[in-house]
PDB file of C-alpha atoms in Angstrom:
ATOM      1  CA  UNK A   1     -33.944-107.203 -18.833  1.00 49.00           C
ATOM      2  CA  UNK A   2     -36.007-108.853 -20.986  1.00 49.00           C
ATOM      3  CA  UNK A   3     -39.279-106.531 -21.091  1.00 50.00           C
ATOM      4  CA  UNK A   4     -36.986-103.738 -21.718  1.00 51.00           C
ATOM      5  CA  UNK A   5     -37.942-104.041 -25.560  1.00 46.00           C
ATOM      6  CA  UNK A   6     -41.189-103.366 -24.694  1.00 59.00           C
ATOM      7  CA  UNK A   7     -41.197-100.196 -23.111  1.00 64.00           C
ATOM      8  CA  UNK A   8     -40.496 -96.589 -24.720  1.00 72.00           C
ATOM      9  CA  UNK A   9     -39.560 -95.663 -21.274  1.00 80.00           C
ATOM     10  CA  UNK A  10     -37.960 -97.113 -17.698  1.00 89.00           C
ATOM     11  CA  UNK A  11     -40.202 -99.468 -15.792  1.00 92.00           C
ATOM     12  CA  UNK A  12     -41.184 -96.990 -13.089  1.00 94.00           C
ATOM     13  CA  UNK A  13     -41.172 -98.483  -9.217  1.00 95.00           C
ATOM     14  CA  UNK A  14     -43.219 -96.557  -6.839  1.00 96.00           C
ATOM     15  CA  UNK A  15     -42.003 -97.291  -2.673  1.00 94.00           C
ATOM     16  CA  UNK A  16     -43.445 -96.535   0.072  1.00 92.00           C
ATOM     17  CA  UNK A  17     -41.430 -96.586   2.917  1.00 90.00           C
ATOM     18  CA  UNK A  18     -39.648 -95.078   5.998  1.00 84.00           C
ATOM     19  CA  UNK A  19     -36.919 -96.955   5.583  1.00 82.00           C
ATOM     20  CA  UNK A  20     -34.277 -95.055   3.959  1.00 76.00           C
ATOM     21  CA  UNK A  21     -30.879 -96.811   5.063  1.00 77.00           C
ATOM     22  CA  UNK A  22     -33.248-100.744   4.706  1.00 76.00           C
ATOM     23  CA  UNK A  23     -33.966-100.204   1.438  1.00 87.00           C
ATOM     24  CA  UNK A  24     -30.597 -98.576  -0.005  1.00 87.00           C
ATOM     25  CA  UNK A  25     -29.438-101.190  -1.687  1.00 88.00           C
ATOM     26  CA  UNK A  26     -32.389-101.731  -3.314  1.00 90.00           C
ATOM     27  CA  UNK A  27     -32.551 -98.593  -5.046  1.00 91.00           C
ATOM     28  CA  UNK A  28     -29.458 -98.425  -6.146  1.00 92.00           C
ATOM     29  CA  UNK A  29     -29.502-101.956  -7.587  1.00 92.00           C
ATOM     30  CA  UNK A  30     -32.944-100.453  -9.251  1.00 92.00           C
ATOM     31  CA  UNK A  31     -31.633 -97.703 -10.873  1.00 92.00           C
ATOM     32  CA  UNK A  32     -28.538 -99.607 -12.217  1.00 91.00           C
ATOM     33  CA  UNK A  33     -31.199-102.160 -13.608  1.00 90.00           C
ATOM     34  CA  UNK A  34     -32.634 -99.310 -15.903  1.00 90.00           C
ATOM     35  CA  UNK A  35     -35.809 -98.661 -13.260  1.00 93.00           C
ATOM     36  CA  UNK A  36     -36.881 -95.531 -12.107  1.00 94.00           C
ATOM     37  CA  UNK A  37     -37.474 -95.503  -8.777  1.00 95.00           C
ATOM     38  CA  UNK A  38     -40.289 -93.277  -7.045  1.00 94.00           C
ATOM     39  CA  UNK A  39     -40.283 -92.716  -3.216  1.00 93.00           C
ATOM     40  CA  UNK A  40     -42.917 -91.825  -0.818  1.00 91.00           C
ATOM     41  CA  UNK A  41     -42.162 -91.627   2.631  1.00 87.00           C
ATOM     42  CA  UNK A  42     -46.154 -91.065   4.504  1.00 81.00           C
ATOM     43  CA  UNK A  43     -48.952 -93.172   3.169  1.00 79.00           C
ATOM     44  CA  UNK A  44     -50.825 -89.974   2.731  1.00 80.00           C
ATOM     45  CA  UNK A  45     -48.457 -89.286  -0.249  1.00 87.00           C
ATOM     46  CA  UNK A  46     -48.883 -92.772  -1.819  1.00 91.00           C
ATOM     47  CA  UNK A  47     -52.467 -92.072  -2.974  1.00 92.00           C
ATOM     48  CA  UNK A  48     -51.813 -88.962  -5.244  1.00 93.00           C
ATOM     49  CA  UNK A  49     -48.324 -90.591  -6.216  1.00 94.00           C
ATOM     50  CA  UNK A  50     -49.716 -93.526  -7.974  1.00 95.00           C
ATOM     51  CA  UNK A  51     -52.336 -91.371  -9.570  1.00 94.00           C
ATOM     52  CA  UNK A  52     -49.669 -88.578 -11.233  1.00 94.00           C
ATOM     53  CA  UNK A  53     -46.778 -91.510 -12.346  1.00 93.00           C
ATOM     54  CA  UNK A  54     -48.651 -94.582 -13.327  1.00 92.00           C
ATOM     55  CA  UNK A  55     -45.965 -96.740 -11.431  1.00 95.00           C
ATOM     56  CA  UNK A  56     -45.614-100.391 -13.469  1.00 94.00           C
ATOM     57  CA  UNK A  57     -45.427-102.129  -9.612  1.00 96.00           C
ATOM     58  CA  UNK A  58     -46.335-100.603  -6.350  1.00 96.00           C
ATOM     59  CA  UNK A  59     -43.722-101.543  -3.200  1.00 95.00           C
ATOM     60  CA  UNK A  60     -45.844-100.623   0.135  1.00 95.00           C
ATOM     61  CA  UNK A  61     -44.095-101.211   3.379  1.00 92.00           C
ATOM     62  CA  UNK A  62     -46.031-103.061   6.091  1.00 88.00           C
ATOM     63  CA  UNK A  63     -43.790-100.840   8.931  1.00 79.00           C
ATOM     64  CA  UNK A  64     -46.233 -97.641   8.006  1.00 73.00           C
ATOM     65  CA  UNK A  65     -48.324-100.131   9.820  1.00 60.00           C
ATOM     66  CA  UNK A  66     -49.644-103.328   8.759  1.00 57.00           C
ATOM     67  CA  UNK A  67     -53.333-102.340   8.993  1.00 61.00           C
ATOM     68  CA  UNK A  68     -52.894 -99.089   7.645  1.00 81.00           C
ATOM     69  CA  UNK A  69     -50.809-100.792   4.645  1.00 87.00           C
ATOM     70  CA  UNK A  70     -53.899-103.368   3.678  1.00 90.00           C
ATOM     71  CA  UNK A  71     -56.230-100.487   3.355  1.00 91.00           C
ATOM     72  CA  UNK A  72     -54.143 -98.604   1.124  1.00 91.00           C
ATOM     73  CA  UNK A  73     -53.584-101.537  -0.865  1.00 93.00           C
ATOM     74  CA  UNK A  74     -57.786-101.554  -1.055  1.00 92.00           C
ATOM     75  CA  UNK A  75     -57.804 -97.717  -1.513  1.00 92.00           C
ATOM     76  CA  UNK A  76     -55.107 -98.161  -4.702  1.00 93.00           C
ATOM     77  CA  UNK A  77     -57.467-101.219  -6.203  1.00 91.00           C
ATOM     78  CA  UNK A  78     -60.372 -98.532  -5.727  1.00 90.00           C
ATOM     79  CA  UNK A  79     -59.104 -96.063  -7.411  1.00 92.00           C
ATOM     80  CA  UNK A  80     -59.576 -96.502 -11.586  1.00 87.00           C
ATOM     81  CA  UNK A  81     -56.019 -95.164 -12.996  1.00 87.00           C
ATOM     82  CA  UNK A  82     -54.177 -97.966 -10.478  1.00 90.00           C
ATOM     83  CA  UNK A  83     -57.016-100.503 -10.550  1.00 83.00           C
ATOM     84  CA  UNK A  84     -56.294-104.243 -11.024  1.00 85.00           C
ATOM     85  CA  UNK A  85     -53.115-104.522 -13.174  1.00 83.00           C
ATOM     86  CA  UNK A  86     -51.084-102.764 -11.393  1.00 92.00           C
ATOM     87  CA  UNK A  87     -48.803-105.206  -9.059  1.00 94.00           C
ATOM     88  CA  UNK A  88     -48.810-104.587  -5.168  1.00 95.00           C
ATOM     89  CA  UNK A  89     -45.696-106.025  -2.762  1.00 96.00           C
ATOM     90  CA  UNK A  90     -45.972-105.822   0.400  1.00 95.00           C
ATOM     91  CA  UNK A  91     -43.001-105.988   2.345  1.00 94.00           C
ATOM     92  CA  UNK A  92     -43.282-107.720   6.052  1.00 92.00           C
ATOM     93  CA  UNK A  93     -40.585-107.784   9.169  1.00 88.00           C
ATOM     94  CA  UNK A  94     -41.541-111.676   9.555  1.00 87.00           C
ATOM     95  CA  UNK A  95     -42.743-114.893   8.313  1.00 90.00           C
ATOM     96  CA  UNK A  96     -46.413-114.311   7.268  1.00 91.00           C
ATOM     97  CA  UNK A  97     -48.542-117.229   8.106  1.00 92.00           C
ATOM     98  CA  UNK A  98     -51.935-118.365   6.496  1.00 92.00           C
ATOM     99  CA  UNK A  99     -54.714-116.184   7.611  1.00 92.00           C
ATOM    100  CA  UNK A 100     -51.869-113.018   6.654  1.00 93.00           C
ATOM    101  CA  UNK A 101     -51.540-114.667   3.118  1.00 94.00           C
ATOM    102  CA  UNK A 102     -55.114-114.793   3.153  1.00 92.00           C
ATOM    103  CA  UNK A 103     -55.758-111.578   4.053  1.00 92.00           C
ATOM    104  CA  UNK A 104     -53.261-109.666   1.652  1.00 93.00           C
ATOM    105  CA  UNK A 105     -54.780-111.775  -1.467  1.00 94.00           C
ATOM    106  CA  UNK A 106     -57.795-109.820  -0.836  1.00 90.00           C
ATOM    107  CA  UNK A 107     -56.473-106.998   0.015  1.00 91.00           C
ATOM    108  CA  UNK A 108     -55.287-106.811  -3.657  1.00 92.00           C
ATOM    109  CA  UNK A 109     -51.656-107.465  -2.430  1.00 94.00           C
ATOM    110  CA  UNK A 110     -49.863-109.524  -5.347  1.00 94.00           C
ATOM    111  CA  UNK A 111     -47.249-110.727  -3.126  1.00 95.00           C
ATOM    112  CA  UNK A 112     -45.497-110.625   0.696  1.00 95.00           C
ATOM    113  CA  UNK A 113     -41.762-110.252   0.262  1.00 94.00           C
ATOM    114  CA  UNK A 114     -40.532-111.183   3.769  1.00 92.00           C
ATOM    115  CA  UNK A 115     -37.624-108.637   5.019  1.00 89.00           C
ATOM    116  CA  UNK A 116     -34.029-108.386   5.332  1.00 87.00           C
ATOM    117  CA  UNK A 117     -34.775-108.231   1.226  1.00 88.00           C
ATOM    118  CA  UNK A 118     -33.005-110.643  -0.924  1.00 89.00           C
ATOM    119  CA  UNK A 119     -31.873-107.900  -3.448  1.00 90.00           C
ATOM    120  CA  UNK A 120     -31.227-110.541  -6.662  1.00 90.00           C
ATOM    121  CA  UNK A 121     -34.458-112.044  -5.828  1.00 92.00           C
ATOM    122  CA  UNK A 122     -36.424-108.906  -5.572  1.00 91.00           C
ATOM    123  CA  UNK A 123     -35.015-107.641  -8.658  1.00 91.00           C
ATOM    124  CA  UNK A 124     -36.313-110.559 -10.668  1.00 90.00           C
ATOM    125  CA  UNK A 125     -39.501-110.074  -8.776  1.00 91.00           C
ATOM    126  CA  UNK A 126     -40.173-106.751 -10.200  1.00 92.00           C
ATOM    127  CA  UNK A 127     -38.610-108.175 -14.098  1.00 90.00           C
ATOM    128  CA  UNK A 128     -41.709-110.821 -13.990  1.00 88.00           C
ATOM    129  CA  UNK A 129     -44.631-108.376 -12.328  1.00 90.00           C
ATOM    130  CA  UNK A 130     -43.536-105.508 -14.451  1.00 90.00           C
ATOM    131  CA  UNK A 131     -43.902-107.657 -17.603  1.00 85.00           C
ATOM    132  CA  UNK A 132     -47.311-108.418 -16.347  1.00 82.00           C
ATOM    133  CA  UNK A 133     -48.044-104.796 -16.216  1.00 85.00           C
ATOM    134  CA  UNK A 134     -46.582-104.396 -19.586  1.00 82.00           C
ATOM    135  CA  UNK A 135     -48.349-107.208 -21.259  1.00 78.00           C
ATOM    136  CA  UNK A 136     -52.253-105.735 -19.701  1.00 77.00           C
ATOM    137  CA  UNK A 137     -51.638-102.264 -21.038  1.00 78.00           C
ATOM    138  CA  UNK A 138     -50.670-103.199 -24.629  1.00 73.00           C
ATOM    139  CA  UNK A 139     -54.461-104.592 -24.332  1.00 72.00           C
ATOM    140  CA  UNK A 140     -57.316-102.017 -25.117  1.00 69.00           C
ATOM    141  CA  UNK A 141     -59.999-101.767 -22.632  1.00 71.00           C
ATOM    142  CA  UNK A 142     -62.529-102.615 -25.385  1.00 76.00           C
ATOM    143  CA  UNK A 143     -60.424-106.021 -25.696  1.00 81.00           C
ATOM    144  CA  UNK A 144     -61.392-106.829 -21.787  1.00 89.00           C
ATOM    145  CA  UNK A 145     -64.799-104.999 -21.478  1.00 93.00           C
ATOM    146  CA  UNK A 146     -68.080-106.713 -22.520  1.00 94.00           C
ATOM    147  CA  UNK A 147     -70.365-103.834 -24.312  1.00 92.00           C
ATOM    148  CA  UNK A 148     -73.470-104.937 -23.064  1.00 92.00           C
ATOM    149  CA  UNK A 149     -72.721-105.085 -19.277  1.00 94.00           C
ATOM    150  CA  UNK A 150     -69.912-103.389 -18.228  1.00 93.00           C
ATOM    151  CA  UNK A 151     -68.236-106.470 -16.997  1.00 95.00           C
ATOM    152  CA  UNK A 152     -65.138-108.309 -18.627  1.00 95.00           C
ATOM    153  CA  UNK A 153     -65.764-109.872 -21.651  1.00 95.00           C
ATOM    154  CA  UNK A 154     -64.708-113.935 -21.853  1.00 94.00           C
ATOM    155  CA  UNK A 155     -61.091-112.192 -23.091  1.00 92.00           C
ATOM    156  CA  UNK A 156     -61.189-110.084 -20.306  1.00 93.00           C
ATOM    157  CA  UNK A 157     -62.053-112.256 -17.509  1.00 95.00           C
ATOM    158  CA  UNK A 158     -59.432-114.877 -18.897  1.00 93.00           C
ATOM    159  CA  UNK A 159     -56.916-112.578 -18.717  1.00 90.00           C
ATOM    160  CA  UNK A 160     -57.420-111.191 -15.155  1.00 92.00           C
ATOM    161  CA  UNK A 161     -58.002-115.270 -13.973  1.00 94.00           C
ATOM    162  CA  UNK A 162     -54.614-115.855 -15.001  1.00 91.00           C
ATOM    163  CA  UNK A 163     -53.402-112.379 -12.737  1.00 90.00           C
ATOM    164  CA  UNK A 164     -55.750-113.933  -9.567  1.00 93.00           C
ATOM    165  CA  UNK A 165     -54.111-117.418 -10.293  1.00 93.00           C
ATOM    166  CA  UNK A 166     -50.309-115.761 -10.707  1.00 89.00           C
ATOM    167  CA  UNK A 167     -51.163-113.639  -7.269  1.00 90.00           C
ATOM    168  CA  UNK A 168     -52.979-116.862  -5.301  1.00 93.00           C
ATOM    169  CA  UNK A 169     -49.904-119.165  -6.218  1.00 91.00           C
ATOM    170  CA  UNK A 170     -47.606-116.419  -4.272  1.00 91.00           C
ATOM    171  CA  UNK A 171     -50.119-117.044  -1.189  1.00 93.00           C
ATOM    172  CA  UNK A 172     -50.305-120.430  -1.578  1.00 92.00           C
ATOM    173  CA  UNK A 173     -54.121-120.452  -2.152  1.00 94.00           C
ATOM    174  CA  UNK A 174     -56.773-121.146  -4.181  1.00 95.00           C
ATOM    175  CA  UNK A 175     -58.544-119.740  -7.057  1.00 96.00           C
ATOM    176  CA  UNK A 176     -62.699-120.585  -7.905  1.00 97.00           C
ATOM    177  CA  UNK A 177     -64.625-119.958 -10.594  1.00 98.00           C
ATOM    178  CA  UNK A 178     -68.195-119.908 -10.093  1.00 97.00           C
ATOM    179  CA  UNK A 179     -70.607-119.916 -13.503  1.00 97.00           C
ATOM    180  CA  UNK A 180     -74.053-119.237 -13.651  1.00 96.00           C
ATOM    181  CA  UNK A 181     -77.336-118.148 -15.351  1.00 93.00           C
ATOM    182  CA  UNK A 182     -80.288-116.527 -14.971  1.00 83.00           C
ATOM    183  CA  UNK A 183     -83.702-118.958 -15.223  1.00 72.00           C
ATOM    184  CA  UNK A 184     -85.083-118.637 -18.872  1.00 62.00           C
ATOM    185  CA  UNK A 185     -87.190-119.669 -21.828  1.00 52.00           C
ATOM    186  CA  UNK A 186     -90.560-119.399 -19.257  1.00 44.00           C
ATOM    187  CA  UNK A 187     -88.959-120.672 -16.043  1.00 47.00           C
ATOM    188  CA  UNK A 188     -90.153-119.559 -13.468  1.00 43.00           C
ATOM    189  CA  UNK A 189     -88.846-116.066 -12.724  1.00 44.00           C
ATOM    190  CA  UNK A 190     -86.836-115.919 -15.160  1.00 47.00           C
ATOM    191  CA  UNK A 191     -84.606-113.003 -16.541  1.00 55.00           C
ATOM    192  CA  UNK A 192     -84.908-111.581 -20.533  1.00 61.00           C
ATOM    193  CA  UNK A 193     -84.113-108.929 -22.167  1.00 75.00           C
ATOM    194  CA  UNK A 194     -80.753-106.417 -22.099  1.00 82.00           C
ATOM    195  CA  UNK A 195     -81.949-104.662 -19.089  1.00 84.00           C
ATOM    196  CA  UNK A 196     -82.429-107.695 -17.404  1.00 81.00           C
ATOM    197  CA  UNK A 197     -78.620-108.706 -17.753  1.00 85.00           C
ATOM    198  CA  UNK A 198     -77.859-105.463 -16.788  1.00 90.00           C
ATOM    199  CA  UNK A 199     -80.159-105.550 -13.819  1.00 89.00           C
ATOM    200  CA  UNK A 200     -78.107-109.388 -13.189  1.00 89.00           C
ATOM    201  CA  UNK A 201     -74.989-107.774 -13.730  1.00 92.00           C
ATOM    202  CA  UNK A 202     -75.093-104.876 -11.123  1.00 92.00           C
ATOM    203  CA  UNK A 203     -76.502-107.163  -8.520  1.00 91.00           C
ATOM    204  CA  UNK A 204     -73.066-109.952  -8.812  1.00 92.00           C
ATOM    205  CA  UNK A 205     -71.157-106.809  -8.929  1.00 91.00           C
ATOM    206  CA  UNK A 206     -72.897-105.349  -5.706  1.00 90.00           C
ATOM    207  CA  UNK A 207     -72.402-109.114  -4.244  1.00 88.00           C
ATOM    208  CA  UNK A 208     -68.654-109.591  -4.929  1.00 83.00           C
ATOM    209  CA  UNK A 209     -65.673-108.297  -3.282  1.00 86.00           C
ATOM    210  CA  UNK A 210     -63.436-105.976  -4.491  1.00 83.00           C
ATOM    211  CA  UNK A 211     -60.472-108.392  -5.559  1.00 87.00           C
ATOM    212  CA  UNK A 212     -63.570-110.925  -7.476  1.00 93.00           C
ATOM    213  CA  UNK A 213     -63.496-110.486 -10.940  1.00 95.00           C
ATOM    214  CA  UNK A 214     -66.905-110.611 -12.844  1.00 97.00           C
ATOM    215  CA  UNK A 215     -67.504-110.986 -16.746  1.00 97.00           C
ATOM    216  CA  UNK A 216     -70.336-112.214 -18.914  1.00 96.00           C
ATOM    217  CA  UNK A 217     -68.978-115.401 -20.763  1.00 96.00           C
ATOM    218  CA  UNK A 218     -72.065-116.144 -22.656  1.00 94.00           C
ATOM    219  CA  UNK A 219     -75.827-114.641 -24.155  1.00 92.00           C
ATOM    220  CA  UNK A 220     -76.832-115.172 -20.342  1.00 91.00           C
ATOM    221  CA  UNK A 221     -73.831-116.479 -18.722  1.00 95.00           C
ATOM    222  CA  UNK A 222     -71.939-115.108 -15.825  1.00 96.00           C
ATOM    223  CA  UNK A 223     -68.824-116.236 -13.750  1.00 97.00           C
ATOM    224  CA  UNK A 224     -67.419-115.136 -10.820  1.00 97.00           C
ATOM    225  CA  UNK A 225     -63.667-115.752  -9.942  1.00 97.00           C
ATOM    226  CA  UNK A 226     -62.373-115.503  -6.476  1.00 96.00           C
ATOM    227  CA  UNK A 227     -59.065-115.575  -5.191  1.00 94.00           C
ATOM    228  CA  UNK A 228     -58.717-117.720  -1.955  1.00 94.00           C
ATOM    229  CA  UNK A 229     -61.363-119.511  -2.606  1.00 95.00           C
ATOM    230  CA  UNK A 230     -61.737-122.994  -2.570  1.00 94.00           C
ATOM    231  CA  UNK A 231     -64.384-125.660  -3.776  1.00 94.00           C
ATOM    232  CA  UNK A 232     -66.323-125.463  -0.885  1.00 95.00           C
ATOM    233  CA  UNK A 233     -66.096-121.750  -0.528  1.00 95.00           C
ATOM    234  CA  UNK A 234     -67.108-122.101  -4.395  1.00 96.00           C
ATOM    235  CA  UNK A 235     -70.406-123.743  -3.711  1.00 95.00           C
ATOM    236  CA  UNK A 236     -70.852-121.738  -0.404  1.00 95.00           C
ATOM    237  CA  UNK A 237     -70.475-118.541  -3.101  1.00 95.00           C
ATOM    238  CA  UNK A 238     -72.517-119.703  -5.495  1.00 94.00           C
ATOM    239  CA  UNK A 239     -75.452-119.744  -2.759  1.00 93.00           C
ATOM    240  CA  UNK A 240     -74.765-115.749  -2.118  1.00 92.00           C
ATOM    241  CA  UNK A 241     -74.966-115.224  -5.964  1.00 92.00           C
ATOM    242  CA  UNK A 242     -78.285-116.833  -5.573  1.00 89.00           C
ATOM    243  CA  UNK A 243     -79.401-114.870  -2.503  1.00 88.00           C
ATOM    244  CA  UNK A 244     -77.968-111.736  -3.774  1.00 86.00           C
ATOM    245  CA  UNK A 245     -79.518-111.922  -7.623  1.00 83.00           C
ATOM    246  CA  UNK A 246     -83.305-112.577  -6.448  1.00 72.00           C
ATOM    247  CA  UNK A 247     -83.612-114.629  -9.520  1.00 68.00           C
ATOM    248  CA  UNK A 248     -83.911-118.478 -10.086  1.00 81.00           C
ATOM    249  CA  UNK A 249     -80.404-119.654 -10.761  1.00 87.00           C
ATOM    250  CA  UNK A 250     -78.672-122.417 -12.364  1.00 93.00           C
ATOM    251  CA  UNK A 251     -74.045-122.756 -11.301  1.00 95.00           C
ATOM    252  CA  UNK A 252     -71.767-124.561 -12.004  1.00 96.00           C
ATOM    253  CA  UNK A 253     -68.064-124.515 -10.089  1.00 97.00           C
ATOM    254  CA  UNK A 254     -64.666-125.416  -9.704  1.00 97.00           C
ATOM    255  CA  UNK A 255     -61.204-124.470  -7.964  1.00 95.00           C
ATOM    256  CA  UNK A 256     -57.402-124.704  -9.081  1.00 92.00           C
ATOM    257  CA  UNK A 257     -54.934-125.450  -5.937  1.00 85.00           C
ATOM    258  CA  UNK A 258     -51.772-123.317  -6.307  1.00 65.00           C
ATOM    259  CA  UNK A 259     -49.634-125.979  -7.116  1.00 51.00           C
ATOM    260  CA  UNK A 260     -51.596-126.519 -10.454  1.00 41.00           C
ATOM    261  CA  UNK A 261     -52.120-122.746 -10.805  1.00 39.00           C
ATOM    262  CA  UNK A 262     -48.517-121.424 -10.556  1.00 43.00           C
ATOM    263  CA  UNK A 263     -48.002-120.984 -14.213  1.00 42.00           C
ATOM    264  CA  UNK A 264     -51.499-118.844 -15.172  1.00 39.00           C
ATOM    265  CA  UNK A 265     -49.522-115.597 -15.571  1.00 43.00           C
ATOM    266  CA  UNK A 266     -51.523-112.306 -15.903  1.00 43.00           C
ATOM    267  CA  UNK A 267     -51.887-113.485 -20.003  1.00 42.00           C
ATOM    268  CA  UNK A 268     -55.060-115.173 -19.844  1.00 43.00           C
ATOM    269  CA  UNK A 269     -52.836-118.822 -19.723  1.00 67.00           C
ATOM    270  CA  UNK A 270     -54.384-122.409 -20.519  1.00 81.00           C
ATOM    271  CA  UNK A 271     -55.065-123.084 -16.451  1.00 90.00           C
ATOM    272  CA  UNK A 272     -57.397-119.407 -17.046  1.00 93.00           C
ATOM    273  CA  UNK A 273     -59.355-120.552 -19.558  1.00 93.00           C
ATOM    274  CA  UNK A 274     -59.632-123.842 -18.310  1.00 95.00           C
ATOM    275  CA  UNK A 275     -60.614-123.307 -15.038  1.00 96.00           C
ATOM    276  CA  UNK A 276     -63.387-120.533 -16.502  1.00 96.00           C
ATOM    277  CA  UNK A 277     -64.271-123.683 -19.316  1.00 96.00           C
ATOM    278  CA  UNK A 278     -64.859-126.220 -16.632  1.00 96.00           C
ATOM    279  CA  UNK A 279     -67.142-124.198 -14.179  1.00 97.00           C
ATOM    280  CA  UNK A 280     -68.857-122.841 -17.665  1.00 97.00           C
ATOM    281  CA  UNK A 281     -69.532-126.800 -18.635  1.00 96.00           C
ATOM    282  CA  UNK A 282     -70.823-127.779 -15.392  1.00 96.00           C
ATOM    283  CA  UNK A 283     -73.767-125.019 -15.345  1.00 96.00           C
ATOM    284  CA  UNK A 284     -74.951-126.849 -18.902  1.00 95.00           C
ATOM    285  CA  UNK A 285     -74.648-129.944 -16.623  1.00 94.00           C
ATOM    286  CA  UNK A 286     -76.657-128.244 -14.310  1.00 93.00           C
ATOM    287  CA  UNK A 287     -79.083-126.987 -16.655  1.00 91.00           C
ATOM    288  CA  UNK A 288     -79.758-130.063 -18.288  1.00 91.00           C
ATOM    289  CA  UNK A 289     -80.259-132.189 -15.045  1.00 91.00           C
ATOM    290  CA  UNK A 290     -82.316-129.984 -13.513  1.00 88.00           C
ATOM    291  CA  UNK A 291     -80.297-129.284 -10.847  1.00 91.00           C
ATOM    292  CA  UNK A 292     -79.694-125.501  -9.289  1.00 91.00           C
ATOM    293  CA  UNK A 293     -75.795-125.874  -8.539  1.00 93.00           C
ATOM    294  CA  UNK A 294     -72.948-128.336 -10.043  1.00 94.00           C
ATOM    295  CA  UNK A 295     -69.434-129.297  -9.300  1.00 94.00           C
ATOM    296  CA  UNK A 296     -66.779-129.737 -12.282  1.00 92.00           C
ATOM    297  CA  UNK A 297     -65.744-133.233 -12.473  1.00 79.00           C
ATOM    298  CA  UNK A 298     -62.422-133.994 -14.600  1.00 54.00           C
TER     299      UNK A 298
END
């Protein structure tokens, strides 16, 4: 197992399920593999579970009930000791289609792993999303965490682009970054000063979802990256940053497809920090035309 190295301990795999006789093999493949495996058996458990064992991946079971399965994968991204970096499968009886795929992505749901389970290909599932896991916590949070504004830092928002473009490929969607700035230097209403990126700060936080992931990538530069999202539903985005802020502001955008986003991986890849590099170039485009909003060209 090639993360094994890595870890003082075995990759722990927290599932919740009814299933007992479904998902037999499965365990004992697991535990043969070197994981230890966790089982909850009411989604009332799953909560306080993931809180007291830290599982490396999360395996929910969409038979507690689909709906009921989506909200505790929102309730787990809530909640700070799970948060972001912790992978979420969601196993489904059928073949998802696109508004499911949608749906899941921003639910916080890395992946749907359609059942009867393919136990080889489950197993090198959890290899890759447990490296993932591994590779975020060897990170310290002052690594990811601007000082200033509480949101990631241009490391940190690199890194958790290349988790969003990892989970979108899975989905088969896309992935947006939207860049901009507060007016400045006497435009009119304008935002200066550390409490006024603060004050800009809490409001993209307040307008994003859950799943978006905010960071400050310059002096007075923002981006918000959105799973799902494509370049229309970029620009459409970067006019409810606008609305939301109150503030005159300049964007710049642009979207990866998951065919050219398949190979981010939750390390802060190339495709990342491209994809953050090209939105970030076309708000100086925007700036220096004049203009409010501006699409990346290649």
């Amino acid at each position: 197992m090639p993360i094994r190295p890595r870890l003082t301990r075995p990759p722990r795999i927290l599932i919740a399920s009814d299933q007992n006789h479904a998902l037999s093999d499965v365990v004992r493949s697991l535990g043969r593999r070197g994981y230890s495996v966790l089982r909850v058996f009411a989604e009332s458990s799953v909560l306080e579970r993931a809180r007291t064992a830290r599982p490396d991946v999360i395996v929910l079971d969409a038979r507690l009930g689909e709906e009921q399965a989506l909200d505790l994968s929102r309730t787990l991204r809530a909640d700070p000791s799970i948060g972001s970096s912790t992978p979420i499968l969601l196993l489904v009886p059928a073949r998802p289609g696109r508004q499911d795929h949608l749906t899941a992505l921003r639910a916080g749901v890395w992946e749907l792993v359609r059942q009867p389970l393919d136990v080889a290909e489950l197993l090198a599932k959890l290899d890759r999303y447990v490296l993932v896991k591994v590779e975020r916590d060897g990170v310290s949070r002052r690594d990811l965490v601007d000082d200033v504004t509480g949101l990631y830092s241009m490391h940190g928002l690199a890194r958790r682009t290349g988790e969003l473009i990892l989970q979108a490929a899975q989905h088969n969607a896309s992935v947006a970054c939207v860049a901009v700035a507060p007016a400045r230097d006497g435009e009119e209403r304008g935002v200066d000063g550390l409490d006024g990126l603060r004050g800009v700060a809490r409001l993209l936080e307040a307008s994003g979802r859950r799943s978006d992931a905010i960071g400050r990538i310059g002096p007075a530069e923002f981006a918000v990256v959105a799973a799902g999202v494509n370049r229309a539903g970029a620009r459409q985005l970067a006019n409810r940053l606008r609305d939301s802020v109150g503030a005159e502001l300049r964007a710049g955008y642009d979207a990866v497809g998951s065919r050219r986003g398949g190979g981010g991986g939750g390390g802060g890849g190339l495709e990342a920090r491209s994809l953050v590099a090209r939105a970030a170039r076309a708000l100086e485009m925007a700036k220096l035309e004049g203009k409010w909003v501006k699409e990346a060209r290649e």
